Tab-separated table of C-alpha atoms in Angstrom:
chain	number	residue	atom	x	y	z
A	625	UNK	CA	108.140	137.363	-36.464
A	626	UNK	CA	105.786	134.678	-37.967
A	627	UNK	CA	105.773	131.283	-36.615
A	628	UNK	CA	103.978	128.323	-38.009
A	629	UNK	CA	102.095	126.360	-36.012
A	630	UNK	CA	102.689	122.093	-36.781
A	631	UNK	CA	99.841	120.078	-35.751
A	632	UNK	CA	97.615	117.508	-36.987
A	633	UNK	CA	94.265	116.068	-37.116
A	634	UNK	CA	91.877	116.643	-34.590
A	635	UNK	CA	94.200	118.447	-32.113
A	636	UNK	CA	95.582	120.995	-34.967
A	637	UNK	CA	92.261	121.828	-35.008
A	638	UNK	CA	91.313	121.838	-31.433
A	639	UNK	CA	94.389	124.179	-30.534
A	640	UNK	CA	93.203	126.522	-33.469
A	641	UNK	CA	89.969	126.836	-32.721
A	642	UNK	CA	90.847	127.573	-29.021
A	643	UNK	CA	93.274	130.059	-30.212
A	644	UNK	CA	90.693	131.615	-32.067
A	645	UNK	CA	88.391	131.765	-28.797
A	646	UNK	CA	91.117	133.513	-27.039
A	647	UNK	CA	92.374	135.703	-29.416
A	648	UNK	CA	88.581	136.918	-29.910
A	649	UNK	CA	88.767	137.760	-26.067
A	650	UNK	CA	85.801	135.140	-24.632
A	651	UNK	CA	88.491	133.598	-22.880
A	652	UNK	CA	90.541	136.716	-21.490
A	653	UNK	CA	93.008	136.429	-18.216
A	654	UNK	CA	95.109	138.678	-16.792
A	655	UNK	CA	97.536	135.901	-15.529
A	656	UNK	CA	100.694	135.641	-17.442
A	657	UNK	CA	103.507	132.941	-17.392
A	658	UNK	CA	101.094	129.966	-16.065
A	659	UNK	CA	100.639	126.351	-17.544
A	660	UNK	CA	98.254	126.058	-20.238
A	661	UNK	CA	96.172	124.163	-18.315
A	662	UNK	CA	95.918	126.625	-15.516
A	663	UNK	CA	94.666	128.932	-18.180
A	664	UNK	CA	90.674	130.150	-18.907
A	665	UNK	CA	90.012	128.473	-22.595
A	666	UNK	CA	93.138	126.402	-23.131
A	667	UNK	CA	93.928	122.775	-24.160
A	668	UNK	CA	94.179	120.494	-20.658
A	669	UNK	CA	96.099	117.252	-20.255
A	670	UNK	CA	96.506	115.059	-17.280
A	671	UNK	CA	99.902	116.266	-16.481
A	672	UNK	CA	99.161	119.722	-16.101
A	673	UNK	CA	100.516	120.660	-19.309
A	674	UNK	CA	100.167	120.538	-23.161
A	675	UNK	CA	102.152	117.405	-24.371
A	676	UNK	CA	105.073	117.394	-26.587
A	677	UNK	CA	103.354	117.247	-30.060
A	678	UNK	CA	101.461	120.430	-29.585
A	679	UNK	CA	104.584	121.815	-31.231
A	680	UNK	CA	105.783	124.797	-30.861
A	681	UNK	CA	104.766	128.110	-31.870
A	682	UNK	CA	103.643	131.339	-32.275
A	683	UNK	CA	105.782	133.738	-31.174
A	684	UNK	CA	104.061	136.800	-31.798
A	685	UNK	CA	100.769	137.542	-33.675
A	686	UNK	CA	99.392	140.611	-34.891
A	687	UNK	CA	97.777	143.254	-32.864
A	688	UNK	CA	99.838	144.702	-30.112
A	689	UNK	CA	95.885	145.053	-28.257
A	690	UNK	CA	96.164	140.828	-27.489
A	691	UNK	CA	99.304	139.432	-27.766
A	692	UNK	CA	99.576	135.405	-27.588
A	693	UNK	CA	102.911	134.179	-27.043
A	694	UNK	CA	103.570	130.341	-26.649
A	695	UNK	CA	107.064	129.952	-25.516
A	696	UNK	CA	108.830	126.182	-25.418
A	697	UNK	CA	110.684	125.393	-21.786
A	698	UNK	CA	111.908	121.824	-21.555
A	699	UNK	CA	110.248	120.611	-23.880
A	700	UNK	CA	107.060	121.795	-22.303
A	701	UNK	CA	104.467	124.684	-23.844
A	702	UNK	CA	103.997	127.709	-21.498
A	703	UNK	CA	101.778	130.180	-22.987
A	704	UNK	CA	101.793	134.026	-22.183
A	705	UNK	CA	98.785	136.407	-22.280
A	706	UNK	CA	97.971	139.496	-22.124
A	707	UNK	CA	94.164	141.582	-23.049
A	708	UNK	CA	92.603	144.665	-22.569
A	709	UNK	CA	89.732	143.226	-22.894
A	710	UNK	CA	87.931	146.473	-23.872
A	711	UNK	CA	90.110	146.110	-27.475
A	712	UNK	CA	89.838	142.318	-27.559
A	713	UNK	CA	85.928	142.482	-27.110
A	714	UNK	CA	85.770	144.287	-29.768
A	715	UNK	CA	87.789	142.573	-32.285
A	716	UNK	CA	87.657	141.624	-35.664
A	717	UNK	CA	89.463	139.006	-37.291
A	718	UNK	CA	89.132	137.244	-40.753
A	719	UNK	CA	90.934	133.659	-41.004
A	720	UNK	CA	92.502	133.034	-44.594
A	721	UNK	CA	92.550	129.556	-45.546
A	722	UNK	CA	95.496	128.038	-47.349
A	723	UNK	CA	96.012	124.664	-49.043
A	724	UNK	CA	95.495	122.760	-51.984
A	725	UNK	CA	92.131	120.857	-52.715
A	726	UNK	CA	91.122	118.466	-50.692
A	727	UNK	CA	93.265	119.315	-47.795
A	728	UNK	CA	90.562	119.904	-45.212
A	729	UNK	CA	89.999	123.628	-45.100
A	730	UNK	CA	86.441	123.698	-45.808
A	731	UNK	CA	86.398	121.275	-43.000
A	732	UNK	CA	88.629	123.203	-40.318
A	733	UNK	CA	86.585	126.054	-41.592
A	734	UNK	CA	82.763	124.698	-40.771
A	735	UNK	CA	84.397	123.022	-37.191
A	736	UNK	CA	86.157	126.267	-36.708
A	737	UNK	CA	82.436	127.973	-37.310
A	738	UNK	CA	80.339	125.908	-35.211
A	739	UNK	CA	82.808	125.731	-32.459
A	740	UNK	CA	83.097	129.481	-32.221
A	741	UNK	CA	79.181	129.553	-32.245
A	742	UNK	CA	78.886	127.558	-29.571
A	743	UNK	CA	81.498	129.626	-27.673
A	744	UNK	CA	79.116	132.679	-28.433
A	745	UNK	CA	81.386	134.442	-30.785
A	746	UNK	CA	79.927	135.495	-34.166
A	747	UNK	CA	81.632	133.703	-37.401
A	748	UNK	CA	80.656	132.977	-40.701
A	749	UNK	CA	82.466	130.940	-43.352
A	750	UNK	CA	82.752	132.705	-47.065
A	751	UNK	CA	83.544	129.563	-49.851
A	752	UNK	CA	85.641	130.876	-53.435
A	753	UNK	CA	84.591	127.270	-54.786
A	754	UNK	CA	80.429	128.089	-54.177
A	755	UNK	CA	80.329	131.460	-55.115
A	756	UNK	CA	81.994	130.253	-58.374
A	757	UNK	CA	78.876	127.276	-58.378
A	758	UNK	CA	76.623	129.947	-57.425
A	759	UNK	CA	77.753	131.979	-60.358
A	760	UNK	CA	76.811	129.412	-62.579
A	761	UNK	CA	79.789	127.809	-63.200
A	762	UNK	CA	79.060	124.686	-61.963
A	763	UNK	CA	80.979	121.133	-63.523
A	764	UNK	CA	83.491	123.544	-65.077
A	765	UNK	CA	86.197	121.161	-66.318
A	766	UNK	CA	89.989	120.784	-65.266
A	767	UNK	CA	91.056	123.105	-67.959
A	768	UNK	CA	89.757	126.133	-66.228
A	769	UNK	CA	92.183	126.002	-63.465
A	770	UNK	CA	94.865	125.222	-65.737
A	771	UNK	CA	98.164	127.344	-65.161
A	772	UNK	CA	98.659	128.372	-68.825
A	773	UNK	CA	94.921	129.713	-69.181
A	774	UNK	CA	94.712	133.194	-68.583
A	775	UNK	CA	91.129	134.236	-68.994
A	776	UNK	CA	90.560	131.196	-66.353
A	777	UNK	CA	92.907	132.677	-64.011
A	778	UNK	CA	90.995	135.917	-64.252
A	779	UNK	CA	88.296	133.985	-63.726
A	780	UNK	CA	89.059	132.544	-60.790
A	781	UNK	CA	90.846	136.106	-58.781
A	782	UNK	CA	87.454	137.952	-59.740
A	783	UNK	CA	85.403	134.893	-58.124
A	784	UNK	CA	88.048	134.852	-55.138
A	785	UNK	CA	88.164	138.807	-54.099
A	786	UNK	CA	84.356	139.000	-54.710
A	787	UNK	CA	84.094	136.538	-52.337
A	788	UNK	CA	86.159	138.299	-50.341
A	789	UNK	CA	84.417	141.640	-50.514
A	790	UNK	CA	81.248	139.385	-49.086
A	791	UNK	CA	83.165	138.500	-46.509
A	792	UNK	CA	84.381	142.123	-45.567
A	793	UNK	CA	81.186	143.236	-46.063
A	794	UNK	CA	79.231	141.321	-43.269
A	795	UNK	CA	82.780	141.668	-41.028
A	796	UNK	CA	82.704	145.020	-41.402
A	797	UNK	CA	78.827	145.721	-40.995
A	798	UNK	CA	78.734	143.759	-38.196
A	799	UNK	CA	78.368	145.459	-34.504
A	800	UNK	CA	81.223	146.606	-31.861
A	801	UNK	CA	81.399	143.329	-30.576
A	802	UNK	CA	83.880	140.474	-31.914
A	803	UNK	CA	83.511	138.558	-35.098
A	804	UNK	CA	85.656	136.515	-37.069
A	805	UNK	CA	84.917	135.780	-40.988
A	806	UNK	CA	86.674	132.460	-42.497
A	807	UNK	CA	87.941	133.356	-46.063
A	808	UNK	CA	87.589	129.409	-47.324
A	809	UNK	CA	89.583	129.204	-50.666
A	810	UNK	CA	92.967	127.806	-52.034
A	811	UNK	CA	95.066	131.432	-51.853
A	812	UNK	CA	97.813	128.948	-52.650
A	813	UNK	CA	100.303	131.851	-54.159
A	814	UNK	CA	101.974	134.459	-52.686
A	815	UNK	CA	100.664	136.973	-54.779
A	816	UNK	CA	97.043	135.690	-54.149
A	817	UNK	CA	98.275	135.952	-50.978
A	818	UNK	CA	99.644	139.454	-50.678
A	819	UNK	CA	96.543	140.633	-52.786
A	820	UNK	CA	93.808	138.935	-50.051
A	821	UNK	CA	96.073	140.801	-47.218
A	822	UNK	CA	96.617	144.225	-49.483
A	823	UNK	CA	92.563	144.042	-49.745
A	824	UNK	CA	91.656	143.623	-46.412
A	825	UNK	CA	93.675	146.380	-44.859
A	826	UNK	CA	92.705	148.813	-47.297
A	827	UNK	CA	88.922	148.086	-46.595
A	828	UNK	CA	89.591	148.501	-42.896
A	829	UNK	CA	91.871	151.166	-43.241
A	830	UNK	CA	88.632	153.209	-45.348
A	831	UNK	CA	86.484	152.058	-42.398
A	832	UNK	CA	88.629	153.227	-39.525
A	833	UNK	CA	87.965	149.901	-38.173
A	834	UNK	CA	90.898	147.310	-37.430
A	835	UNK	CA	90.726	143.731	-38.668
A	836	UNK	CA	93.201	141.015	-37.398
A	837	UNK	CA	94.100	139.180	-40.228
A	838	UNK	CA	95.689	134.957	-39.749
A	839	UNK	CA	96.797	132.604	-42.412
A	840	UNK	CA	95.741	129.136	-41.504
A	841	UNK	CA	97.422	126.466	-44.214
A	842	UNK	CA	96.034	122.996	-44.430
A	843	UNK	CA	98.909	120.276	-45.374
A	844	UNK	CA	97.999	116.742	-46.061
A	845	UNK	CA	100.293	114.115	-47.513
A	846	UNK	CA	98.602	111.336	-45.945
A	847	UNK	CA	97.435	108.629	-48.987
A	848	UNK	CA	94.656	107.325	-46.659
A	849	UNK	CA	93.056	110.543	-45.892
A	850	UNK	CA	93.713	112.002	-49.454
A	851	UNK	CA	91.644	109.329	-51.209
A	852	UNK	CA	89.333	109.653	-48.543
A	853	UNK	CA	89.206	113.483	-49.530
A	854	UNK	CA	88.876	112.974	-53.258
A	855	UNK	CA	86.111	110.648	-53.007
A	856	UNK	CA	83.912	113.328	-50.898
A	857	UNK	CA	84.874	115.825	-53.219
A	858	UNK	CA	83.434	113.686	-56.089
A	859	UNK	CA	80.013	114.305	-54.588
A	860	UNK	CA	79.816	118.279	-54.979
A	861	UNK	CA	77.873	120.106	-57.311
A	862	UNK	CA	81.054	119.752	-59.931
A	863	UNK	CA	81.125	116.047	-60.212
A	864	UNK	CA	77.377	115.405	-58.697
A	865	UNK	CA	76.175	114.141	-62.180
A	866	UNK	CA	79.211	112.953	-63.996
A	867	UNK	CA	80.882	109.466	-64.696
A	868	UNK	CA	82.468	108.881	-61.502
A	869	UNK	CA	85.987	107.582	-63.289
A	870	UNK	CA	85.597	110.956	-65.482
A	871	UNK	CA	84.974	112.886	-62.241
A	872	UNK	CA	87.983	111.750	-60.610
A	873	UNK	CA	90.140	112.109	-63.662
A	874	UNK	CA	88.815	115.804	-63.722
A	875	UNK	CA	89.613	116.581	-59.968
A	876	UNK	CA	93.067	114.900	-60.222
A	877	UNK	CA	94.065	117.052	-63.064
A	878	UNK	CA	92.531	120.103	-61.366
A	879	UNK	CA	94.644	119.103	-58.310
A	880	UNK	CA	98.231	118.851	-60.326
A	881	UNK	CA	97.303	122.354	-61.697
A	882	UNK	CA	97.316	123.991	-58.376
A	883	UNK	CA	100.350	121.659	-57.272
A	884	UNK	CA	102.273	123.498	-60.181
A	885	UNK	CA	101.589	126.620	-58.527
A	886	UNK	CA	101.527	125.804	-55.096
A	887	UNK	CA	103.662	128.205	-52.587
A	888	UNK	CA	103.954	127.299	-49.316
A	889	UNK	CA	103.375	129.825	-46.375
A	890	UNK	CA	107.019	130.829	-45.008
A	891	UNK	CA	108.456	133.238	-42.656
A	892	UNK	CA	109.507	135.293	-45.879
A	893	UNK	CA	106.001	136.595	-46.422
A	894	UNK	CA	106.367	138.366	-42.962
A	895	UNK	CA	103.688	141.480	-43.002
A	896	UNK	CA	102.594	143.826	-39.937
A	897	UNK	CA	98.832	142.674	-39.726
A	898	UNK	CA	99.558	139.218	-40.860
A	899	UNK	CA	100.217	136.189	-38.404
A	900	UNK	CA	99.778	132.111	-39.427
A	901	UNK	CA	99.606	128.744	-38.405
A	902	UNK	CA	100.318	125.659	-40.733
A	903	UNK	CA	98.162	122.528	-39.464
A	904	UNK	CA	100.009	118.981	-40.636
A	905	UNK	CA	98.003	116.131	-41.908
């Protein structure tokens, strides 16, 4: 069963990217049914435990080789573990971003990165939106990512799954030991969603190799940090020469076209192979 995960802010990410470091085996232990506290690579508080607005959970993820189970008791978060560490070691796994622009999934992404580098644990973040720059479609206007314009929608799934196939390239290529890939992008439909998932088990499956595959979806509502948001985004290579009230026009209207289409993550995209965790302004 998929479970999202709501948290916020700093600690969403915090409890992510320690989830990460677990689930990639750096932090295995063969205890089961302690505090988190008590446990190798998990969130500490002064009480012993995680407080309250952790939130609860996920109650089962892919990969029957590491198994994370967070279970709520009076109101308190237990977490249960269990590794062979000779399969976790080993492990591949390839985060899919979710979210509209502006949401803060390039920026989970890059903290998510550095943190797991500084753990020791390969990971590489593979950007839709720069591959797209890259491809010399820089400053493209808001009409590109409209709903009703087709040949931009191709557009835009050929720019996503060749990113994609980057990413599965150097995931893939890598060596035996464990690396995890950060597929940075909107995937804000089910279908894009179900095609990212249908493509990544396919390449594995050809590969004999086994990738463990989590949906992370950014959520922001809050004004402050949305304007905030906008206003960075207004310095990329899109908007980097343009009016800035043009600019912003453009990346509002660019916004309400992937609002129209938006699809939230829900437990009725349930997959084998496919856990996730929503993250809350």
């Amino acid at each position: 069963m998929l479970s999202p995960l709501g948290l916020g802010g700093v600690s969403g990410m915090l409890v992510l990217a320690r989830f990460l470091t677990t689930r990639t085996g750096r932090t295995p232990s063969d205890h089961e049914g302690v505090p988190i506290s008590e446990h190798p690579g998990s969130l500490k508080s002064s009480s012993g435990t995680v407080p309250e607005e952790v939130g609860a959970v996920v109650s089962r993820l892919p990969g029957d080789s590491a198994a994370l189970r967070i279970k709520r008791i009076n109101s308190w978060d237990v977490i249960r573990a269990s590794y062979s560490p000779l399969d976790v070691l080993r492990e591949k796994v390839l985060v899919v971003m979710v979210g509209l622009p502006a949401r803060g999934k390039s920026f989970l992404s890059k903290a998510m990165t550095r943190y797991l580098h500084w753990f020791g644990c390969k990971a590489r973040t593979f950007n839709a939106g720069q591959t797209r720059r890259q491809k010399g479609m820089a400053g493209i206007s808001a009409d590109f990512f409209k709903k009703g314009n087709a040949s931009g929608a191709e557009a835009r799934e050929m720019i996503a799954m060749e990113t994609l196939d980057m990413l599965l390239e150097w995931l893939l290529g890598s060596d035996d030991g464990t690396a995890v890939g950060i597929f940075d992008a909107t995937n804000t439909t089910i279908a894009r969603r179900d095609a990212v998932l249908s493509a990544i088990q396919t390449r594995a499956g050809a590969t004999g190799k086994r990738i463990t595959v989590l949906f992370v979806e950014s959520v922001c509502n809050n004004k402050q940090i949305l304007a905030s948001n906008f206003k960075m985004k207004l310095s990329n290579n899109d908007y980097a020469t343009m009016d800035p009230t043009a600019a912003d026009d453009d990346f509002t209207e660019r916004v309400k076209s992937y609002e129209s289409v938006y699809e939230a993550l829900s437990e009725a995209e349930e997959k084998p192979g496919g856990g996730y965790i929503t993250l809350a302004d």
